[in-house]
mmCIF file of C-alpha atoms in Angstrom:
data_model
loop_
_atom_site.group_PDB
_atom_site.id
_atom_site.type_symbol
_atom_site.label_atom_id
_atom_site.label_comp_id
_atom_site.label_asym_id
_atom_site.label_seq_id
_atom_site.Cartn_x
_atom_site.Cartn_y
_atom_site.Cartn_z
ATOM 1 C CA MET A 1 0.046 0.016 0.195
ATOM 2 C CA LEU A 2 2.960 2.279 0.303
ATOM 3 C CA ILE A 3 3.289 3.232 -3.461
ATOM 4 C CA ASP A 4 -0.632 4.057 -3.375
ATOM 5 C CA PRO A 5 0.120 7.859 -2.777
ATOM 6 C CA ILE A 6 2.519 8.111 -6.080
ATOM 7 C CA PHE A 7 1.580 5.160 -8.249
ATOM 8 C CA VAL A 8 -0.494 7.221 -10.753
ATOM 9 C CA VAL A 9 1.726 10.114 -10.702
ATOM 10 C CA TYR A 10 4.773 7.765 -11.446
ATOM 11 C CA ALA A 11 2.949 6.057 -14.331
ATOM 12 C CA TYR A 12 1.727 9.326 -15.719
ATOM 13 C CA SER A 13 5.634 10.594 -15.516
ATOM 14 C CA CYS A 14 6.657 7.492 -17.379
ATOM 15 C CA GLY A 15 4.422 8.621 -20.502
ATOM 16 C CA LEU A 16 1.252 6.772 -19.890
ATOM 17 C CA ALA A 17 -2.033 8.459 -20.659
ATOM 18 C CA VAL A 18 -4.767 8.539 -18.109
ATOM 19 C CA SER A 19 -6.877 6.469 -20.404
ATOM 20 C CA GLU A 20 -4.040 3.952 -20.640
ATOM 21 C CA ILE A 21 -3.670 3.812 -16.674
ATOM 22 C CA PHE A 22 -7.439 3.078 -16.374
ATOM 23 C CA ILE A 23 -7.225 0.444 -18.926
ATOM 24 C CA LEU A 24 -4.329 -1.151 -17.093
ATOM 25 C CA SER A 25 -6.674 -1.127 -14.055
ATOM 26 C CA SER A 26 -9.484 -2.856 -16.038
ATOM 27 C CA ILE A 27 -7.040 -5.624 -17.507
ATOM 28 C CA GLU A 28 -5.830 -6.314 -13.713
ATOM 29 C CA THR A 29 -9.515 -6.511 -12.769
ATOM 30 C CA LEU A 30 -10.412 -8.794 -15.595
ATOM 31 C CA LEU A 31 -7.531 -11.130 -14.730
ATOM 32 C CA ILE A 32 -8.685 -11.118 -10.973
ATOM 33 C CA VAL A 33 -12.273 -12.264 -12.438
ATOM 34 C CA LEU A 34 -10.598 -15.044 -14.345
ATOM 35 C CA LEU A 35 -8.089 -16.177 -11.499
ATOM 36 C CA GLU A 36 -10.390 -15.381 -8.236
ATOM 37 C CA ILE A 37 -12.100 -18.731 -8.157
ATOM 38 C CA PRO A 38 -9.100 -21.072 -8.805
ATOM 39 C CA THR A 39 -6.916 -19.485 -6.277
ATOM 40 C CA GLY A 40 -9.845 -19.490 -3.827
ATOM 41 C CA ILE A 41 -9.690 -23.264 -4.067
ATOM 42 C CA VAL A 42 -5.859 -23.245 -3.553
ATOM 43 C CA ALA A 43 -6.514 -21.608 -0.171
ATOM 44 C CA ASP A 44 -9.334 -23.958 0.837
ATOM 45 C CA LEU A 45 -7.338 -27.001 -0.344
ATOM 46 C CA PHE A 46 -3.854 -26.559 0.388
ATOM 47 C CA GLY A 47 -4.164 -23.755 3.180
ATOM 48 C CA CYS A 48 -4.386 -20.007 3.578
ATOM 49 C CA LYS A 49 -0.669 -19.823 4.456
ATOM 50 C CA ILE A 50 0.443 -21.049 0.985
ATOM 51 C CA SER A 51 -1.797 -18.615 -0.845
ATOM 52 C CA ILE A 52 -0.780 -15.637 1.213
ATOM 53 C CA ILE A 53 2.991 -16.400 0.720
ATOM 54 C CA TRP A 54 2.659 -16.703 -3.052
ATOM 55 C CA GLY A 55 0.509 -13.515 -3.070
ATOM 56 C CA ILE A 56 3.413 -11.440 -1.281
ATOM 57 C CA ILE A 57 5.985 -12.838 -3.776
ATOM 58 C CA SER A 58 3.786 -11.680 -6.649
ATOM 59 C CA PHE A 59 3.577 -8.243 -5.323
ATOM 60 C CA ILE A 60 7.201 -7.963 -4.807
ATOM 61 C CA CYS A 61 7.970 -8.892 -8.392
ATOM 62 C CA SER A 62 5.400 -6.325 -9.390
ATOM 63 C CA ASN A 63 7.477 -3.675 -7.892
ATOM 64 C CA VAL A 64 10.627 -5.054 -9.369
ATOM 65 C CA ILE A 65 9.069 -4.802 -12.859
ATOM 66 C CA VAL A 66 8.006 -1.231 -12.700
ATOM 67 C CA LEU A 67 11.506 -0.318 -11.373
ATOM 68 C CA LEU A 68 13.472 -2.081 -14.230
ATOM 69 C CA TYR A 69 11.172 -1.494 -17.019
ATOM 70 C CA PRO A 70 8.768 1.596 -16.480
ATOM 71 C CA LYS A 71 7.059 1.296 -19.912
ATOM 72 C CA PHE A 72 3.630 0.424 -20.882
ATOM 73 C CA LEU A 73 4.765 -3.019 -21.242
ATOM 74 C CA GLY A 74 6.306 -3.055 -17.760
ATOM 75 C CA PHE A 75 3.095 -1.546 -16.264
ATOM 76 C CA LEU A 76 1.230 -4.415 -18.007
ATOM 77 C CA ILE A 77 3.400 -7.157 -16.436
ATOM 78 C CA CYS A 78 2.804 -5.340 -13.256
ATOM 79 C CA ALA A 79 -0.766 -5.215 -13.472
ATOM 80 C CA VAL A 80 -0.685 -9.040 -14.024
ATOM 81 C CA LEU A 81 1.414 -9.773 -11.114
ATOM 82 C CA VAL A 82 -0.679 -7.408 -8.930
ATOM 83 C CA ALA A 83 -3.716 -9.221 -10.068
ATOM 84 C CA PHE A 84 -1.872 -12.545 -8.804
ATOM 85 C CA TYR A 85 -1.249 -10.918 -5.421
ATOM 86 C CA LYS A 86 -4.695 -9.817 -4.900
ATOM 87 C CA VAL A 87 -6.428 -13.079 -5.823
ATOM 88 C CA LEU A 88 -4.071 -15.074 -3.821
ATOM 89 C CA ILE A 89 -4.494 -12.816 -0.728
ATOM 90 C CA SER A 90 -8.322 -12.284 -1.402
ATOM 91 C CA GLY A 91 -10.366 -14.496 0.845
ATOM 92 C CA ALA A 92 -7.151 -16.205 2.503
ATOM 93 C CA ASP A 93 -6.674 -13.555 4.766
ATOM 94 C CA GLU A 94 -9.996 -13.086 6.231
ATOM 95 C CA THR A 95 -10.451 -16.789 6.054
ATOM 96 C CA TYR A 96 -7.359 -17.525 8.077
ATOM 97 C CA LEU A 97 -8.465 -14.984 10.752
ATOM 98 C CA TYR A 98 -12.010 -16.510 10.862
ATOM 99 C CA LEU A 99 -10.612 -19.924 11.327
ATOM 100 C CA ALA A 100 -8.163 -18.942 13.946
ATOM 101 C CA LEU A 101 -10.461 -17.407 16.137
ATOM 102 C CA GLU A 102 -12.072 -19.406 19.077
ATOM 103 C CA ASN A 103 -14.867 -17.060 19.522
ATOM 104 C CA LYS A 104 -16.346 -16.301 16.162
ATOM 105 C CA ASP A 105 -18.534 -13.414 17.536
ATOM 106 C CA ASP A 106 -15.263 -11.491 18.144
ATOM 107 C CA TYR A 107 -14.574 -11.484 14.302
ATOM 108 C CA SER A 108 -15.701 -7.796 13.350
ATOM 109 C CA LYS A 109 -13.936 -6.310 16.536
ATOM 110 C CA THR A 110 -10.871 -8.330 15.843
ATOM 111 C CA LEU A 111 -10.699 -7.702 12.142
ATOM 112 C CA GLY A 112 -11.447 -4.003 12.792
ATOM 113 C CA SER A 113 -8.511 -3.780 15.156
ATOM 114 C CA LEU A 114 -6.051 -5.453 12.848
ATOM 115 C CA ASP A 115 -7.334 -3.198 9.892
ATOM 116 C CA SER A 116 -7.066 -0.158 12.165
ATOM 117 C CA ILE A 117 -3.321 -1.130 13.092
ATOM 118 C CA GLY A 118 -2.725 -1.767 9.429
ATOM 119 C CA PHE A 119 -3.956 1.675 8.452
ATOM 120 C CA ILE A 120 -1.976 3.599 10.924
ATOM 121 C CA LEU A 121 1.364 1.991 9.950
ATOM 122 C CA THR A 122 0.653 2.537 6.360
ATOM 123 C CA GLY A 123 -0.398 6.041 7.075
ATOM 124 C CA ILE A 124 2.893 6.781 9.202
ATOM 125 C CA ALA A 125 4.957 5.329 6.526
ATOM 126 C CA SER A 126 3.199 7.147 3.746
ATOM 127 C CA ILE A 127 4.103 10.526 5.291
ATOM 128 C CA SER A 128 7.651 10.136 3.995
ATOM 129 C CA VAL A 129 6.699 8.784 0.521
ATOM 130 C CA GLY A 130 5.831 12.091 -1.228
ATOM 131 C CA CYS A 131 9.224 13.472 0.005
ATOM 132 C CA ILE A 132 11.142 10.288 -0.954
ATOM 133 C CA TYR A 133 9.465 10.417 -4.489
ATOM 134 C CA SER A 134 10.544 14.140 -4.848
ATOM 135 C CA ILE A 135 14.157 12.935 -4.113
ATOM 136 C CA ASN A 136 13.815 10.009 -6.359
ATOM 137 C CA GLU A 137 10.871 8.748 -7.899
ATOM 138 C CA LYS A 138 12.093 5.043 -7.783
ATOM 139 C CA TYR A 139 12.841 5.037 -3.864
ATOM 140 C CA PRO A 140 9.222 4.393 -2.741
ATOM 141 C CA PHE A 141 9.086 1.178 -4.870
ATOM 142 C CA PHE A 142 12.398 -0.061 -2.930
ATOM 143 C CA LEU A 143 10.739 0.886 0.471
ATOM 144 C CA SER A 144 7.751 -1.098 -0.674
ATOM 145 C CA ILE A 145 9.888 -4.261 -1.535
ATOM 146 C CA LEU A 146 11.678 -3.999 1.737
ATOM 147 C CA VAL A 147 8.286 -3.829 3.830
ATOM 148 C CA CYS A 148 7.019 -6.842 1.615
ATOM 149 C CA LEU A 149 10.237 -9.044 2.701
ATOM 150 C CA PHE A 150 9.042 -8.383 6.286
ATOM 151 C CA ALA A 151 5.672 -9.598 5.413
ATOM 152 C CA LEU A 152 6.813 -12.561 3.628
ATOM 153 C CA ILE A 153 8.958 -13.587 6.769
ATOM 154 C CA ALA A 154 5.925 -13.212 8.988
ATOM 155 C CA ALA A 155 3.647 -15.310 6.434
ATOM 156 C CA ILE A 156 6.148 -17.928 6.369
ATOM 157 C CA ARG A 157 6.137 -18.197 10.257
ATOM 158 C CA LEU A 158 2.197 -18.627 10.218
ATOM 159 C CA GLU A 159 0.747 -22.012 10.892
ATOM 160 C CA ASN A 160 -0.853 -23.279 7.793
ATOM 161 C CA ILE A 161 -4.647 -23.446 8.771
ATOM 162 C CA LYS A 162 -7.143 -24.868 6.258
ATOM 163 C CA GLU A 163 -10.685 -25.438 6.400
ATOM 164 C CA SER A 164 -10.574 -28.560 3.975
ATOM 165 C CA GLU A 165 -9.049 -31.620 5.261
ATOM 166 C CA LEU A 166 -9.243 -33.505 1.856
ATOM 167 C CA GLN A 167 -6.062 -35.269 0.792
ATOM 168 C CA ILE A 168 -5.606 -34.546 -2.903
ATOM 169 C CA LYS A 169 -2.915 -36.953 -4.399
ATOM 170 C CA THR A 170 -3.384 -36.512 -8.246
ATOM 171 C CA VAL A 171 -3.945 -33.810 -10.473
ATOM 172 C CA SER A 172 -7.292 -35.474 -11.866
ATOM 173 C CA ALA A 173 -8.530 -35.488 -8.205
ATOM 174 C CA LEU A 174 -7.672 -31.902 -7.720
ATOM 175 C CA TYR A 175 -9.702 -30.839 -10.960
ATOM 176 C CA GLU A 176 -12.561 -33.037 -9.717
ATOM 177 C CA GLU A 177 -12.657 -31.275 -6.263
ATOM 178 C CA PHE A 178 -12.080 -27.980 -7.823
ATOM 179 C CA GLY A 179 -15.202 -28.425 -10.009
ATOM 180 C CA LYS A 180 -17.101 -29.635 -6.924
ATOM 181 C CA SER A 181 -16.200 -26.643 -4.934
ATOM 182 C CA VAL A 182 -17.111 -24.187 -7.613
ATOM 183 C CA LYS A 183 -20.474 -25.512 -8.105
ATOM 184 C CA ARG A 184 -21.005 -25.669 -4.294
ATOM 185 C CA GLY A 185 -19.819 -22.109 -3.887
ATOM 186 C CA PHE A 186 -21.929 -20.641 -6.585
ATOM 187 C CA MET A 187 -25.039 -22.757 -5.582
ATOM 188 C CA ARG A 188 -24.729 -21.440 -2.031
ATOM 189 C CA VAL A 189 -24.487 -17.885 -3.068
ATOM 190 C CA PHE A 190 -27.433 -18.035 -5.449
ATOM 191 C CA LYS A 191 -29.602 -19.904 -3.056
ATOM 192 C CA SER A 192 -29.185 -17.086 -0.227
ATOM 193 C CA ASN A 193 -30.803 -13.800 -0.878
ATOM 194 C CA LYS A 194 -28.606 -12.192 1.749
ATOM 195 C CA LEU A 195 -25.563 -13.279 0.027
ATOM 196 C CA LYS A 196 -26.781 -12.125 -3.272
ATOM 197 C CA TRP A 197 -27.428 -8.787 -2.016
ATOM 198 C CA PHE A 198 -24.360 -8.370 -0.163
ATOM 199 C CA MET A 199 -22.292 -9.273 -3.281
ATOM 200 C CA SER A 200 -24.235 -6.708 -5.239
ATOM 201 C CA PHE A 201 -23.367 -4.169 -2.689
ATOM 202 C CA SER A 202 -19.870 -5.230 -2.855
ATOM 203 C CA ALA A 203 -19.710 -4.686 -6.504
ATOM 204 C CA ILE A 204 -21.249 -1.225 -6.388
ATOM 205 C CA VAL A 205 -19.091 -0.114 -3.818
ATOM 206 C CA SER A 206 -15.931 -1.375 -5.228
ATOM 207 C CA PHE A 207 -16.358 0.147 -8.577
ATOM 208 C CA LEU A 208 -17.117 3.534 -6.949
ATOM 209 C CA LEU A 209 -14.315 3.331 -4.634
ATOM 210 C CA VAL A 210 -11.546 2.413 -7.290
ATOM 211 C CA SER A 211 -12.898 4.913 -9.883
ATOM 212 C CA VAL A 212 -12.725 7.725 -7.470
ATOM 213 C CA LEU A 213 -9.500 6.696 -5.503
ATOM 214 C CA GLN A 214 -7.762 6.591 -8.868
ATOM 215 C CA THR A 215 -8.410 10.205 -9.497
ATOM 216 C CA TYR A 216 -7.160 11.468 -6.271
ATOM 217 C CA GLN A 217 -3.460 11.962 -7.432
ATOM 218 C CA LEU A 218 -4.698 13.694 -10.577
ATOM 219 C CA PHE A 219 -6.997 15.903 -8.441
ATOM 220 C CA PHE A 220 -4.065 16.819 -6.282
ATOM 221 C CA LEU A 221 -2.252 17.900 -9.352
ATOM 222 C CA GLU A 222 -5.043 19.961 -10.636
ATOM 223 C CA GLN A 223 -5.350 21.686 -7.349
ATOM 224 C CA LYS A 224 -1.721 22.502 -7.476
ATOM 225 C CA VAL A 225 -0.912 20.414 -4.630
ATOM 226 C CA SER A 226 3.048 19.480 -4.691
ATOM 227 C CA VAL A 227 3.659 15.829 -4.911
ATOM 228 C CA GLU A 228 5.908 15.973 -1.885
ATOM 229 C CA TYR A 229 2.648 16.546 0.282
ATOM 230 C CA PHE A 230 0.903 13.487 -1.212
ATOM 231 C CA GLY A 231 2.160 11.250 1.480
ATOM 232 C CA LEU A 232 1.051 13.566 4.271
ATOM 233 C CA ILE A 233 -2.407 13.646 2.600
ATOM 234 C CA TYR A 234 -2.580 10.134 2.409
ATOM 235 C CA PHE A 235 -1.501 9.596 5.953
ATOM 236 C CA GLY A 236 -4.417 11.567 7.045
ATOM 237 C CA LEU A 237 -6.670 9.467 4.890
ATOM 238 C CA TYR A 238 -5.304 6.301 6.324
ATOM 239 C CA ILE A 239 -5.837 7.691 9.832
ATOM 240 C CA VAL A 240 -9.450 8.275 8.910
ATOM 241 C CA SER A 241 -9.703 4.520 7.602
ATOM 242 C CA SER A 242 -7.989 3.293 10.945
ATOM 243 C CA ILE A 243 -10.419 5.110 13.165
ATOM 244 C CA SER A 244 -13.293 3.990 11.087
ATOM 245 C CA SER A 245 -12.081 0.463 11.143
ATOM 246 C CA LYS A 246 -11.446 0.263 14.912
ATOM 247 C CA TYR A 247 -15.182 1.301 15.513
ATOM 248 C CA ALA A 248 -16.789 -0.572 12.601
ATOM 249 C CA TYR A 249 -18.361 -3.079 15.045
ATOM 250 C CA PHE A 250 -20.141 -0.200 16.591
ATOM 251 C CA PHE A 251 -22.508 -0.187 13.502
ATOM 252 C CA LYS A 252 -23.768 -3.715 14.557
ATOM 253 C CA GLN A 253 -26.262 -2.217 16.906
ATOM 254 C CA PHE A 254 -28.258 -0.585 13.924
ATOM 255 C CA ASP A 255 -30.120 -2.019 10.959
ATOM 256 C CA ILE A 256 -27.378 -3.353 8.756
ATOM 257 C CA TYR A 257 -28.986 -2.852 5.437
ATOM 258 C CA LYS A 258 -29.773 0.972 6.395
ATOM 259 C CA SER A 259 -26.077 1.407 7.484
ATOM 260 C CA PHE A 260 -24.767 -0.011 4.334
ATOM 261 C CA MET A 261 -27.233 2.013 2.130
ATOM 262 C CA ILE A 262 -26.216 5.336 4.048
ATOM 263 C CA LEU A 263 -22.470 4.583 3.463
ATOM 264 C CA LEU A 264 -23.228 3.924 -0.143
ATOM 265 C CA GLY A 265 -25.166 7.028 -0.518
ATOM 266 C CA LEU A 266 -22.180 9.218 0.938
ATOM 267 C CA LEU A 267 -19.830 7.352 -1.467
ATOM 268 C CA VAL A 268 -22.013 8.467 -4.673
ATOM 269 C CA LEU A 269 -22.191 12.007 -3.598
ATOM 270 C CA THR A 270 -18.169 12.250 -3.073
ATOM 271 C CA PRO A 271 -17.249 12.611 -6.691
ATOM 272 C CA LEU A 272 -20.128 15.228 -7.340
ATOM 273 C CA VAL A 273 -18.657 17.286 -4.345
ATOM 274 C CA MET A 274 -15.106 17.117 -5.730
ATOM 275 C CA SER A 275 -16.254 18.219 -9.274
ATOM 276 C CA PHE A 276 -17.502 21.515 -7.414
ATOM 277 C CA ARG A 277 -13.701 22.121 -6.195
ATOM 278 C CA ILE A 278 -15.020 24.156 -3.567
ATOM 279 C CA PRO A 279 -12.095 24.348 -0.789
ATOM 280 C CA TYR A 280 -13.927 23.986 2.318
ATOM 281 C CA LEU A 281 -15.893 20.918 0.737
ATOM 282 C CA ILE A 282 -12.283 18.935 0.206
ATOM 283 C CA PHE A 283 -12.776 17.036 3.234
ATOM 284 C CA ALA A 284 -15.134 15.126 1.192
ATOM 285 C CA ILE A 285 -12.160 13.080 -0.186
ATOM 286 C CA ALA A 286 -12.152 11.322 3.336
ATOM 287 C CA ILE A 287 -15.597 9.714 2.838
ATOM 288 C CA PRO A 288 -14.393 6.761 0.633
ATOM 289 C CA ARG A 289 -11.620 6.087 3.243
ATOM 290 C CA ILE A 290 -14.314 6.012 5.790
ATOM 291 C CA VAL A 291 -16.182 3.602 3.875
ATOM 292 C CA ILE A 292 -12.993 1.382 3.239
ATOM 293 C CA GLY A 293 -12.645 1.274 7.121
ATOM 294 C CA ILE A 294 -16.051 0.135 8.078
ATOM 295 C CA TYR A 295 -17.981 -1.893 5.188
ATOM 296 C CA PRO A 296 -15.188 -4.543 4.675
ATOM 297 C CA VAL A 297 -15.495 -5.341 8.439
ATOM 298 C CA LEU A 298 -19.127 -5.899 8.504
ATOM 299 C CA ILE A 299 -19.720 -7.402 5.328
ATOM 300 C CA ARG A 300 -17.246 -10.126 5.960
ATOM 301 C CA GLU A 301 -18.954 -10.952 9.429
ATOM 302 C CA TYR A 302 -22.541 -11.186 7.879
ATOM 303 C CA MET A 303 -21.425 -13.131 5.303
ATOM 304 C CA ASN A 304 -19.223 -15.705 7.377
ATOM 305 C CA LYS A 305 -22.657 -16.199 9.420
ATOM 306 C CA GLU A 306 -24.370 -17.399 6.088
ATOM 307 C CA ILE A 307 -21.468 -19.624 5.083
ATOM 308 C CA LYS A 308 -20.956 -23.065 6.511
ATOM 309 C CA GLU A 309 -18.036 -24.326 4.158
ATOM 310 C CA ASP A 310 -16.222 -23.788 1.166
ATOM 311 C CA ARG A 311 -15.399 -20.355 3.061
ATOM 312 C CA ALA A 312 -12.353 -18.857 1.205
ATOM 313 C CA MET A 313 -13.819 -19.990 -2.263
ATOM 314 C CA ILE A 314 -17.237 -18.214 -1.662
ATOM 315 C CA PHE A 315 -15.286 -15.061 -0.719
ATOM 316 C CA SER A 316 -13.465 -15.485 -3.863
ATOM 317 C CA VAL A 317 -16.848 -15.526 -5.698
ATOM 318 C CA ARG A 318 -17.854 -12.333 -4.125
ATOM 319 C CA SER A 319 -14.512 -10.696 -5.202
ATOM 320 C CA LEU A 320 -14.936 -11.977 -8.649
ATOM 321 C CA LEU A 321 -18.411 -10.716 -8.994
ATOM 322 C CA SER A 322 -17.401 -7.232 -7.334
ATOM 323 C CA ARG A 323 -14.928 -6.702 -10.047
ATOM 324 C CA LEU A 324 -16.996 -7.384 -13.167
ATOM 325 C CA MET A 325 -18.340 -3.992 -13.200
ATOM 326 C CA GLN A 326 -14.930 -2.174 -12.975
ATOM 327 C CA VAL A 327 -13.912 -4.085 -16.066
ATOM 328 C CA PHE A 328 -16.488 -2.609 -18.345
ATOM 329 C CA LEU A 329 -16.679 0.887 -16.690
ATOM 330 C CA LEU A 330 -13.380 2.077 -15.455
ATOM 331 C CA PRO A 331 -12.063 2.363 -19.215
ATOM 332 C CA VAL A 332 -15.306 4.664 -19.773
ATOM 333 C CA VAL A 333 -13.993 6.924 -16.677
ATOM 334 C CA GLY A 334 -10.353 7.046 -18.130
ATOM 335 C CA ASN A 335 -11.641 8.072 -21.622
ATOM 336 C CA VAL A 336 -13.812 10.616 -20.120
ATOM 337 C CA ILE A 337 -10.736 12.308 -18.205
ATOM 338 C CA ASP A 338 -8.597 12.007 -21.411
ATOM 339 C CA LYS A 339 -11.148 13.343 -23.815
ATOM 340 C CA SER A 340 -13.156 15.941 -21.790
ATOM 341 C CA SER A 341 -12.080 16.863 -18.122
ATOM 342 C CA LEU A 342 -11.530 15.269 -14.479
ATOM 343 C CA GLY A 343 -14.609 17.353 -13.518
ATOM 344 C CA HIS A 344 -16.780 15.558 -16.171
ATOM 345 C CA SER A 345 -15.511 12.245 -14.915
ATOM 346 C CA PHE A 346 -16.819 13.040 -11.356
ATOM 347 C CA VAL A 347 -20.195 13.695 -12.763
ATOM 348 C CA VAL A 348 -20.053 10.406 -14.723
ATOM 349 C CA ILE A 349 -18.860 8.458 -11.628
ATOM 350 C CA CYS A 350 -21.902 10.143 -9.814
ATOM 351 C CA ALA A 351 -24.427 9.302 -12.210
ATOM 352 C CA LEU A 352 -23.563 5.761 -12.637
ATOM 353 C CA GLY A 353 -23.449 5.376 -8.779
ATOM 354 C CA LEU A 354 -26.889 6.904 -8.267
ATOM 355 C CA ALA A 355 -28.483 4.633 -10.803
ATOM 356 C CA MET A 356 -26.868 1.574 -8.849
ATOM 357 C CA PHE A 357 -27.900 2.853 -5.569
ATOM 358 C CA PHE A 358 -31.678 2.855 -6.523
ATOM 359 C CA VAL A 359 -31.271 -0.481 -8.239
ATOM 360 C CA LEU A 360 -29.822 -1.803 -4.714
ATOM 361 C CA PHE A 361 -32.536 -0.144 -2.762
ATOM 362 C CA ILE A 362 -35.469 -1.711 -4.648
ATOM 363 C CA SER A 363 -33.788 -5.182 -4.633
ATOM 364 C CA LEU A 364 -33.515 -4.810 -0.896
ATOM 365 C CA HIS A 365 -37.316 -4.743 -0.571
ATOM 366 C CA ARG A 366 -37.968 -7.070 -3.397
ATOM 367 C CA LEU A 367 -35.809 -9.839 -1.804
ATOM 368 C CA ASN A 368 -37.824 -9.132 1.579
ATOM 369 C CA LEU A 369 -34.315 -8.790 3.483
ATOM 370 C CA VAL A 370 -35.618 -5.970 5.589
ATOM 371 C CA ASP A 371 -38.600 -7.815 6.839
ATOM 372 C CA ALA A 372 -36.566 -11.164 7.143
ATOM 373 C CA ASP A 373 -34.218 -9.483 9.558
ATOM 374 C CA LYS A 374 -36.920 -7.957 11.909
#
């Protein structure tokens, strides 16, 4: 996460157009869609530790590639490796935590605390990233690799917890179990109205978060903010996520669906507020970081309560479905920025988000989820 405050600026400085950067994001997302299910099976059958270790290695390699070959092809290879990193980690980390906890009711509070610590540490490290980038644009990537090496050592020391105790001895047996797991996972999802709604919500929120957060560095440059201050801004944003994550469990006392819809509504309004460029409304950029701190913690717990087995694979299904929307819509946002303006792209994002908000609101009542939980 350390390279987040400068990655778009770095790619832009290497000669990539904004539309190319968004196309790379879309390619990365498409690969995640294709790879999400197989890697979820890996975590279920061979253990979360194995999946996490290979994910970290993939991320280290992605950093090395953009250091050695900062051209479009290099960024394309980087996107492929980052996709492998995300699908290998996705589902494995939250499944590991859930299986390791003796008291499952502590899941959201524990996950919130862990996320909070992670956001704080990343925020503190991010303070220096902008300054380091202004000295040498490659230095943040060296720092990222160093931190990942510590993460790799920590992952190697983990106990290899896995939900499935099946002993797979042949390739054909692996493919057979793979097919069975995929079928079971999708059947469990589509038979549960709650899981379907949670996954639809995740898809919409994921698109809005990625499309808005991808514009931040361009937005700062347009506001004449020096790159050396980017790290400090991101530090503040990570602290917001840390505080939000720490107290995410507090929202469990409210109607979960209303809470989710309020978070989504605020997220939809964020790009519209940013398009006005009113100085005292600049704090609206913190809203996505608040959502990032709260919604993942809550949605994982509520989904975990609905899942009885094939946990990592079902979370991979969620991640897969949540990214399909990004594949088709992110290039649209990038093209609007290149051919029109950043402000117009904010209006487009808001309009898309508003339409999705009403579709999700209507589905909430048609599936009778509100009445079912009373």
